[in-house]
Short mmCIF file of C-alpha atoms and ligand atoms in Angstrom, two decimals:
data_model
loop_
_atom_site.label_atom_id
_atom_site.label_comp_id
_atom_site.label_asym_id
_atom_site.label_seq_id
_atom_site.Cartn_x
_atom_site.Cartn_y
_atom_site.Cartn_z
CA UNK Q 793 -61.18 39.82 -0.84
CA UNK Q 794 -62.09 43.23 -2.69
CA UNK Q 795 -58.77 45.04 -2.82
CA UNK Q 796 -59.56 48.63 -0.65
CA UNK Q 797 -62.60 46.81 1.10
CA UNK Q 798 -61.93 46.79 5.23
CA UNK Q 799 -62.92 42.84 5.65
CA UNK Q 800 -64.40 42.57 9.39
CA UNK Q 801 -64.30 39.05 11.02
CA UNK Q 802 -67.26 36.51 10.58
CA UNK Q 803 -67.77 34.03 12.96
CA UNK Q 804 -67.67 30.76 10.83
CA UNK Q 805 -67.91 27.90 13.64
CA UNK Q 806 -67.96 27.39 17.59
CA UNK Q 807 -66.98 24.52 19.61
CA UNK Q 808 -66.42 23.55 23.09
CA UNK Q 809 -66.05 20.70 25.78
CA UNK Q 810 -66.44 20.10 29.12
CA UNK Q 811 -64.84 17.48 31.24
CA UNK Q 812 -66.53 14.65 32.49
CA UNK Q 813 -66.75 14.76 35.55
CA UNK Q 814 -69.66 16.97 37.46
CA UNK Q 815 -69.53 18.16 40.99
CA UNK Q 816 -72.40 19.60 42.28
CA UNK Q 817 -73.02 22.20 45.05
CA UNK Q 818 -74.15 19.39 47.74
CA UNK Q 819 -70.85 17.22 46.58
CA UNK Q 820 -69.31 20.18 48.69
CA UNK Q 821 -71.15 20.06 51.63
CA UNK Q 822 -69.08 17.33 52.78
CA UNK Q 823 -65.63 18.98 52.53
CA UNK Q 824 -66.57 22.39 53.73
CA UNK Q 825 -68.64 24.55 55.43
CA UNK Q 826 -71.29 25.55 52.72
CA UNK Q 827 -74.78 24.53 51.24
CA UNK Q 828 -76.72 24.07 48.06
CA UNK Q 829 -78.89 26.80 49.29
CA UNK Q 830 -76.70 29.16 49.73
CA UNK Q 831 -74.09 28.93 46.77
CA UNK Q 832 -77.97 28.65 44.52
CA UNK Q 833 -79.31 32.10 46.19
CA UNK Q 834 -75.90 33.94 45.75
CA UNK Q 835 -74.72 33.11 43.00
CA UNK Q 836 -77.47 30.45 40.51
CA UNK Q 837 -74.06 27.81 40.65
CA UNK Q 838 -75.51 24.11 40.75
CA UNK Q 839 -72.95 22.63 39.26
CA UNK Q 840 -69.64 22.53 37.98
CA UNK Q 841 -67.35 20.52 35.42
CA UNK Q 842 -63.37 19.51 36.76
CA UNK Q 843 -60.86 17.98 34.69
CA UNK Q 844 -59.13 15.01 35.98
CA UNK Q 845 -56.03 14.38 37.03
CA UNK Q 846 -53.59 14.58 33.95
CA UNK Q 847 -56.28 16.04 31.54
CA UNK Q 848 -54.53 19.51 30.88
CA UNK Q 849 -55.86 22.95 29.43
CA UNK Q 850 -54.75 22.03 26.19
CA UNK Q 851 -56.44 18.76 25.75
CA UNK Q 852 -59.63 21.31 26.94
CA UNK Q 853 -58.64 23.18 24.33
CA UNK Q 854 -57.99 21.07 21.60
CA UNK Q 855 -61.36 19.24 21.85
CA UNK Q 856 -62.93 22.41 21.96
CA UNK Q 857 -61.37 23.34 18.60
CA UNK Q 858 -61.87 19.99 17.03
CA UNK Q 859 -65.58 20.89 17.36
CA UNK Q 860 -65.42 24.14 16.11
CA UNK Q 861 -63.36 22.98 13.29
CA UNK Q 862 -66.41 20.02 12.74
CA UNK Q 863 -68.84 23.07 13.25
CA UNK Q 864 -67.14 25.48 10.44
CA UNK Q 865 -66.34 22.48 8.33
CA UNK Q 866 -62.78 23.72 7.71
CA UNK Q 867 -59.17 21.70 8.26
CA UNK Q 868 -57.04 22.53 10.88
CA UNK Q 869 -54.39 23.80 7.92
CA UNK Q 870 -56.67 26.77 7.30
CA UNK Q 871 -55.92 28.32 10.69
CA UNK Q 872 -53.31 30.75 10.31
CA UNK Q 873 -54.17 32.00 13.84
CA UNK Q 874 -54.17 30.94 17.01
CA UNK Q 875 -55.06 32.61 20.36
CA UNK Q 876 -55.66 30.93 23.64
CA UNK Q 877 -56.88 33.05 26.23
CA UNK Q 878 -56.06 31.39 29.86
CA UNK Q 879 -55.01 31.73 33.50
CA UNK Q 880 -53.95 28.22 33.82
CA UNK Q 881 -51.45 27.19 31.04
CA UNK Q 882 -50.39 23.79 30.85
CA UNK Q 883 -46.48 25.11 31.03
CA UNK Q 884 -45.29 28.52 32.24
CA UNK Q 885 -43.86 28.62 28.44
CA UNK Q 886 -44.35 27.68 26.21
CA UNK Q 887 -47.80 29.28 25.26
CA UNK Q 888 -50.50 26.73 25.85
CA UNK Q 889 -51.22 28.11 21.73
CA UNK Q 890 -48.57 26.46 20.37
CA UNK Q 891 -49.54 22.82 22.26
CA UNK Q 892 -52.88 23.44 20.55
CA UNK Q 893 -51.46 23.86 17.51
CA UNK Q 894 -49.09 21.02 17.50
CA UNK Q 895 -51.94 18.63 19.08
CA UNK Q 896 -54.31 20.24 15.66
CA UNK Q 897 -51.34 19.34 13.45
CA UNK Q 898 -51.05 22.31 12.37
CA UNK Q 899 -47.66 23.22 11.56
CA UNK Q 900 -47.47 27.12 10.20
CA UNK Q 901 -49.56 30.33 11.52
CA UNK Q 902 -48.85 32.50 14.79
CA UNK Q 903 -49.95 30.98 17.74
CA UNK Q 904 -49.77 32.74 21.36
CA UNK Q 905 -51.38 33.15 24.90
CA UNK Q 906 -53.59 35.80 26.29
CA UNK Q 907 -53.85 36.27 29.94
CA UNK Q 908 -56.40 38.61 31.13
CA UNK Q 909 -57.89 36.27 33.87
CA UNK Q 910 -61.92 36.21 33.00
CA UNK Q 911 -61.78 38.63 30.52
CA UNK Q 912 -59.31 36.98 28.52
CA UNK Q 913 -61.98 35.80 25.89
CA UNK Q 914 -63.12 39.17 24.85
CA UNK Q 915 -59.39 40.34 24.76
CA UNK Q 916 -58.78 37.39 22.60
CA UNK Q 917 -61.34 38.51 20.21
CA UNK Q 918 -60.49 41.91 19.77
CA UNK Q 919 -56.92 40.95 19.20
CA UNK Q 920 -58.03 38.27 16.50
CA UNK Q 921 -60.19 40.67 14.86
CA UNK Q 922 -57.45 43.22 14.93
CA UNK Q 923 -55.00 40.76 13.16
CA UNK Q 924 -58.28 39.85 10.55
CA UNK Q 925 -58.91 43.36 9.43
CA UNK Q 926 -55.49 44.57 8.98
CA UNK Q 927 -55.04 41.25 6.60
CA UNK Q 928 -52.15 39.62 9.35
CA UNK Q 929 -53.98 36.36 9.30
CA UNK Q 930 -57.37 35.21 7.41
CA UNK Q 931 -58.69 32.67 9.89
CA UNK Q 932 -58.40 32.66 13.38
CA UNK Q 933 -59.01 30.19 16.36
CA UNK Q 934 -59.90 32.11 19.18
CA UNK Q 935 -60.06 29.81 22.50
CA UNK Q 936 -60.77 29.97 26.01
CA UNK Q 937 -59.86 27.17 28.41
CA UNK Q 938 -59.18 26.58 31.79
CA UNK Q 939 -58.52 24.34 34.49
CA UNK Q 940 -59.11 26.68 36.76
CA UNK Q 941 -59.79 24.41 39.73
CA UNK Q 942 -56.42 23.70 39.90
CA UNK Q 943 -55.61 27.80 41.00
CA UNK Q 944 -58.33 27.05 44.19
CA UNK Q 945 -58.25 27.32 47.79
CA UNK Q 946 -60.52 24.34 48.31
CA UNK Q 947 -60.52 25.56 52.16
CA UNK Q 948 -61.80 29.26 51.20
CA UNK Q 949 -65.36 28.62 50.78
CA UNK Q 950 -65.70 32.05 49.59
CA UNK Q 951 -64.12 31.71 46.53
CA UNK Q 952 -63.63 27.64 45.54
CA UNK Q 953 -67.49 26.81 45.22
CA UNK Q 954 -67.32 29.56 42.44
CA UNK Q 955 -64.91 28.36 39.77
CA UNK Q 956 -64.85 25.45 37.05
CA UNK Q 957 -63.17 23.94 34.27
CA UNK Q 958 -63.68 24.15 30.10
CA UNK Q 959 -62.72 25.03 27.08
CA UNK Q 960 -64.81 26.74 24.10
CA UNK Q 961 -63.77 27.86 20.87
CA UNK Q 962 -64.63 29.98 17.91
CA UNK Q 963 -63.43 30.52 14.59
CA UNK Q 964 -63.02 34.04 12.90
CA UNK Q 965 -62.56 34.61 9.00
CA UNK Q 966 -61.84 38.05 7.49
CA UNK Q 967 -64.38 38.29 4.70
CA UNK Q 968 -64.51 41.60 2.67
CA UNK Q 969 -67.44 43.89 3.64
CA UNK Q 970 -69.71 40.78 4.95
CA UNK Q 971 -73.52 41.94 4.91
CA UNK Q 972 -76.82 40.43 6.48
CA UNK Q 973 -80.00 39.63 4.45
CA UNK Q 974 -81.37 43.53 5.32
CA UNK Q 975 -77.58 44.76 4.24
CA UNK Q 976 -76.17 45.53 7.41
CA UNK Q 977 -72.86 45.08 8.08
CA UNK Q 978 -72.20 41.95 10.20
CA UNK Q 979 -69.56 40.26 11.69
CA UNK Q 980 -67.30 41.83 14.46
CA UNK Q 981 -68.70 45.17 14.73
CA UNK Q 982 -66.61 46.72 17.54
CA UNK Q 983 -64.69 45.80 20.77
CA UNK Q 984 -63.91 47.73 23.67
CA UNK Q 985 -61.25 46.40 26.37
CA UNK Q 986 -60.47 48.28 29.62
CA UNK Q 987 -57.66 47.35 32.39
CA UNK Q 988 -57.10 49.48 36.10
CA UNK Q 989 -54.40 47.64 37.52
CA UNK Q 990 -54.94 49.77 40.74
CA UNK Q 991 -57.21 46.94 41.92
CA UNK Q 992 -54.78 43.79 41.55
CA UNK Q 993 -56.04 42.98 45.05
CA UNK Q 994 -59.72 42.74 44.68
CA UNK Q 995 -59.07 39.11 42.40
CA UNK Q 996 -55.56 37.84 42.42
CA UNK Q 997 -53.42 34.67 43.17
CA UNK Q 998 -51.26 34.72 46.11
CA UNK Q 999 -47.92 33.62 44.15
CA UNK Q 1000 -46.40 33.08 40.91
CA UNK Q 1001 -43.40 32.35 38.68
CA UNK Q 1002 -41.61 35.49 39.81
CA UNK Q 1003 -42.91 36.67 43.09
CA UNK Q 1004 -42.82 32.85 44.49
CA UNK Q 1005 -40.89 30.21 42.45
CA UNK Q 1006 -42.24 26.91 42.12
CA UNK Q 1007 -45.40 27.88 43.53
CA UNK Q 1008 -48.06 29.18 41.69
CA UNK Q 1009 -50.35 30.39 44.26
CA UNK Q 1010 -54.30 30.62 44.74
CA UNK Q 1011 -56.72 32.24 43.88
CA UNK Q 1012 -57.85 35.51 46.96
CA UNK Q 1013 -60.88 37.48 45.89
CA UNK Q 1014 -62.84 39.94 48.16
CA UNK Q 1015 -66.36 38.96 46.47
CA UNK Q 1016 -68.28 42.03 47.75
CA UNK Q 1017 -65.80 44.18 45.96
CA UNK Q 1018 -65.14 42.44 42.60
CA UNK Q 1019 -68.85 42.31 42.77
CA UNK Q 1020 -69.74 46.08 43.12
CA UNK Q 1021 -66.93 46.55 39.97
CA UNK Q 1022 -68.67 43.92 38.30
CA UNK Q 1023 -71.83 46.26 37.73
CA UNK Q 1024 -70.04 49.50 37.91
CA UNK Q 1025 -67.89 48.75 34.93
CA UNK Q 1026 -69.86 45.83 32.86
CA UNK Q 1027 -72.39 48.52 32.81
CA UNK Q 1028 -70.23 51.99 31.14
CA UNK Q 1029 -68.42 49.11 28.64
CA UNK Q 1030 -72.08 47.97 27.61
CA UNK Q 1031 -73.11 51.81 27.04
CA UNK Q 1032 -70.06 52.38 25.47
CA UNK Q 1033 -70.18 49.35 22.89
CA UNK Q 1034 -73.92 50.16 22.26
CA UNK Q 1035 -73.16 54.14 21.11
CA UNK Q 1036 -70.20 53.24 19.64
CA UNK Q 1037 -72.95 51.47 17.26
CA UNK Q 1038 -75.10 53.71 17.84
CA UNK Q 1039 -77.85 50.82 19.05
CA UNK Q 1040 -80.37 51.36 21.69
CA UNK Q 1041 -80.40 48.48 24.04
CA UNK Q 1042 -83.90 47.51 22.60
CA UNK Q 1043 -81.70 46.53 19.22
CA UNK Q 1044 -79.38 44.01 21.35
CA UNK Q 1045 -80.68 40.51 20.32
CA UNK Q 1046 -78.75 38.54 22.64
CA UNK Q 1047 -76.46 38.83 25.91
CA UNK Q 1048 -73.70 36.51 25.71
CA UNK Q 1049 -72.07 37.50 29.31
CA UNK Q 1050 -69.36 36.11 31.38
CA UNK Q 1051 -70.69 33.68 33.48
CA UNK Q 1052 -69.78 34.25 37.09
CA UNK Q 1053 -72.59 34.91 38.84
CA UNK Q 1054 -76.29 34.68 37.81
CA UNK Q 1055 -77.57 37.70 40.04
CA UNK Q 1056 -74.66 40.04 37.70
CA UNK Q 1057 -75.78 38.61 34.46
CA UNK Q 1058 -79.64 39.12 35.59
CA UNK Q 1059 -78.95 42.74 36.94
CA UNK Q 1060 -77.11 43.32 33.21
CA UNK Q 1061 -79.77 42.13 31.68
CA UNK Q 1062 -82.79 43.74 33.34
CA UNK Q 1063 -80.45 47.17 32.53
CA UNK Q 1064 -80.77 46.12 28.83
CA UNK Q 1065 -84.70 45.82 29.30
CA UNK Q 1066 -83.73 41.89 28.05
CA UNK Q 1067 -86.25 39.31 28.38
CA UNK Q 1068 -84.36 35.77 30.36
CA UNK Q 1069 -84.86 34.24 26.90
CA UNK Q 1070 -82.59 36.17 25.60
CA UNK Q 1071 -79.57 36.07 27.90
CA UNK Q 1072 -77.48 32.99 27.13
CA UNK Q 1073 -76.93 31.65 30.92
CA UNK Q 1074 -74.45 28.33 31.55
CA UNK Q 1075 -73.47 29.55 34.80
CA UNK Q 1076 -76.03 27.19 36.34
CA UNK Q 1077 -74.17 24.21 35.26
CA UNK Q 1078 -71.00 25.16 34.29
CA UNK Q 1079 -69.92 27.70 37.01
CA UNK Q 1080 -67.41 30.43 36.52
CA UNK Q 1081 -64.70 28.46 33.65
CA UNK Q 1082 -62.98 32.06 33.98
CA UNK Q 1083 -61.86 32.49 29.88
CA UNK Q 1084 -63.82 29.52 28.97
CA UNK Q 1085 -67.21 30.70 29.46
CA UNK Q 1086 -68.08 32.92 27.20
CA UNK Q 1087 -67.30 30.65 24.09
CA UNK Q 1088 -69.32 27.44 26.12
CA UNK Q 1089 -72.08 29.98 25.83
CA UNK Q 1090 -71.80 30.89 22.41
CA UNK Q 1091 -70.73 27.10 21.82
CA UNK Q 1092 -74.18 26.16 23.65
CA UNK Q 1093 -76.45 28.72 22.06
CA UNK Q 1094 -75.77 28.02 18.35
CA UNK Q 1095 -75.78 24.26 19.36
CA UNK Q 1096 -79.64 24.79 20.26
CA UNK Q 1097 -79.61 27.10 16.84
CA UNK Q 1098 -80.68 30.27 19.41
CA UNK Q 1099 -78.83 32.85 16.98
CA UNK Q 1100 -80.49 34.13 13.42
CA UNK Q 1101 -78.58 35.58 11.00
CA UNK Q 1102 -78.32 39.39 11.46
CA UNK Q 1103 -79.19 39.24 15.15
CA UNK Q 1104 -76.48 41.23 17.68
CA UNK Q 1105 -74.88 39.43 20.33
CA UNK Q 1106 -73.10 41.38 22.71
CA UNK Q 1107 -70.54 39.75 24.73
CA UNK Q 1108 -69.35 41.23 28.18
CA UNK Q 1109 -66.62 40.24 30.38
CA UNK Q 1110 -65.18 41.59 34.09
CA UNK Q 1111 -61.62 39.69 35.74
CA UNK Q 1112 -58.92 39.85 37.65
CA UNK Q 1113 -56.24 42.69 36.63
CA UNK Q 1114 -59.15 44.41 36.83
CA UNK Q 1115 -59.61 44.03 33.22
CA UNK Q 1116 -63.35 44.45 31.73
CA UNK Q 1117 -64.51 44.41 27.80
CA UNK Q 1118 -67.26 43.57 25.48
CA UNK Q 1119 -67.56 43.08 21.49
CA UNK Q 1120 -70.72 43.57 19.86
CA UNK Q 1121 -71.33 41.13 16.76
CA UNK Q 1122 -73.81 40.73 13.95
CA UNK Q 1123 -74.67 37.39 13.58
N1 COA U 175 -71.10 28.89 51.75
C1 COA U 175 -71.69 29.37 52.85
N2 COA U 175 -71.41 30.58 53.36
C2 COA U 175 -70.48 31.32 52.72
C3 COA U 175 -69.82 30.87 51.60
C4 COA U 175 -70.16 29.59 51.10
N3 COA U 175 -69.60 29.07 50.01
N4 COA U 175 -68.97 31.82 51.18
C5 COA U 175 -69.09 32.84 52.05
N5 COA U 175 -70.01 32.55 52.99
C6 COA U 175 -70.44 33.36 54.11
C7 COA U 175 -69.44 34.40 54.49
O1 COA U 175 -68.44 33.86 55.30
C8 COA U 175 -70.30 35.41 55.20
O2 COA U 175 -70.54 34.96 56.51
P1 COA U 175 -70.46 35.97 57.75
O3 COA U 175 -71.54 36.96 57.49
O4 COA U 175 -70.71 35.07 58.91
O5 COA U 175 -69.09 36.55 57.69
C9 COA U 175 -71.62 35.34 54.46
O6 COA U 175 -71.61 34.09 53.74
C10 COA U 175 -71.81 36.47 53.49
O7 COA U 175 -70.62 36.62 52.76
P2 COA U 175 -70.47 37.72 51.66
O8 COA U 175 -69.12 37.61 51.06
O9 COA U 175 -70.92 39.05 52.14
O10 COA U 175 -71.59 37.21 50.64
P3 COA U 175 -72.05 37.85 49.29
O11 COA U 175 -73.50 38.04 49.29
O12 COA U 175 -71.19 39.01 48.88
O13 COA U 175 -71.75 36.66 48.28
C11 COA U 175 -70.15 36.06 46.61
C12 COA U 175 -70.43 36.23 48.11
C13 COA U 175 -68.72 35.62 46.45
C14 COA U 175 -71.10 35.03 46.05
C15 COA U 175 -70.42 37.42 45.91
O14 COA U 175 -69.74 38.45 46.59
C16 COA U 175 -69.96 37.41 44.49
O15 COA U 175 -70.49 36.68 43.66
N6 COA U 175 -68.99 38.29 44.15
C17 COA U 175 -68.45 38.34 42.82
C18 COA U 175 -67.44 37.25 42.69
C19 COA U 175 -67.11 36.96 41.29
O16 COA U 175 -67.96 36.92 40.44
N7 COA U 175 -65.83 36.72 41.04
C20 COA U 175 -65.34 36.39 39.76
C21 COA U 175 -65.34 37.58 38.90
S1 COA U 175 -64.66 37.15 37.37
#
């Protein structure tokens, strides 16, 4: 690195993984009182992954990262970072970070948890790149994963046919003054993260290792409300990342949104004046993974080789807490 060059954090590889085992929406029919129809219309959910019994957010996690290791064509001893953002550790502590790094072999670096519910991606990221550009760490794994099923009320209809499990991952390296083939600055351009605990209510679980030991609680949402923040607030962070840049919405390349429900992502994108082509959508098949879905996306999207160099992503994220971000990126 150039000595008195800012570097900015390049995304070098993504992975991910999904369990094996699918439910879909009429595999629910029988255990409550709900329909394929109706969980398609109001929310585009067809599907979603669950981990079995024993298979843990780490092992999630660690697959996930094995691939975007594979995809980045680095070793695991390169990582001098490592943030997993999740609402369903495998252990209260340790940090689910440090079983990733273990199960990686990794045996140096910082390695911790970020909780920030469905936002906790995003918040991951900033606090990666924020490590990167201050020269903390050179190369980060930045991970969301979840077993998230396991936090569900499977007798709440309104909330259980929402929510599935996942892991993706992305690497970060600080490279000095990266640059696009036009010489644009790419990388991690800027992040924006917002919290208003005020509404703690609105997306919550009922319990946890304070308020009710040995019970963890489920998760309580009031959908009509989280959804009227959802657009309220996904919509000033996606005006604010864009003049922060000082981009018009006709510049944004892709939409990388959190994947919770399809008539959100749409009403984001139509906002943006974005074609469906461009919007990266798993939500169809994966559900809402919470953390995890985000990096599936990105994980899915440069799979199918969707992203050219030099083209911005912006990533956008609402959860529990409320908490609410987005990070703009130059492929
Ligand atoms: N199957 C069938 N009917 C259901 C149902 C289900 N799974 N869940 C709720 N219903 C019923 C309700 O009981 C209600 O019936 P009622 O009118 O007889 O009381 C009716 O459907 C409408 O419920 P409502 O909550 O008003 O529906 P909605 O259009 O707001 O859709 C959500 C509900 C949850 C899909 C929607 O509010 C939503 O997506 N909110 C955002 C949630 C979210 O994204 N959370 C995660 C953020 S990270």
């Amino acid at each position: 690195m150039n000595p008195g060059t800012a570097p900015r954090s390049v995304v070098i590889g993504c992975g991910g993984y999904l369990p094996a085992k699918v439910v879909a929406n009429r595999d629910l029919e029988s255990s409550m009182e709900t329909s394929d129809d109706w969980i398609v219309e109001r929310t585009g959910i067809r599907q979603r992954y669950i981990a079995a019994d024993g298979e843990l957010t780490s092992d999630l996690a660690i697959a996930a990262s094995r691939a975007a290791l594979a995809d980045a064509g680095i070793d695991a001893s390169e990582v001098d970072l490592v943030v997993v953002a999740t609402t369903t550790p495998d252990q209260t502590f340790p940090a689910t970070a440090t079983r990733v790094q273990a199960g990686l072999g990794m045996v140096a670096g910082i390695a911790f948890d970020v909780q920030a519910v469905c936002s906790g991606f995003v918040y991951a990221m900033a606090i990666a790149d924020n490590f990167l550009r201050v020269g903390q760490a050179r190369t980060a794994l930045v991970i969301g994963a979840e077993t998230f099923s396991r936090l569900l009320d499977w007798s709440d209809r309104g909330s259980a046919v929402l929510f599935g499990d996942g892991a993706g991952a992305v690497l970060l390296r600080a490279e000095a003054d990266p640059r696009d083939g036009q010489g644009r600055p790419r990388g991690i351009l800027s992040t924006h993260l917002h919290a208003d605990g005020r509404f703690n209510e609105a997306l919550h679980t009922d319990g946890g290792p304070s308020s009710t030991p040995g019970r963890v609680g489920v998760v309580k949402m009031n959908g009509r409300e989280v959804f009227r923040h959802a657009v309220e607030k996904l919509s000033s962070v996606v005006e604010e990342a864009l003049a922060a840049n000082a981009l018009a919405p006709s510049q944004v390349d892709w939409l990388v949104p959190h994947q919770a429900n399809r008539r959100i992502i749409d009403g984001m994108a139509r906002k943006l004046g974005l074609p469906p082509e461009r919007v990266v959508v798993t939500v169809d098949r994966h559900a809402n993974t919470s953390a995890a879905s985000i990096p599936l996306a990105l994980w899915e999207a440069t799979r199918e080789r969707r992203f050219a160099r030099g083209d911005v992503v912006l990533l956008e994220a609402i959860g529990g807490g409320l908490t609410w971000g987005a990070c703009v990126i130059r492929w």
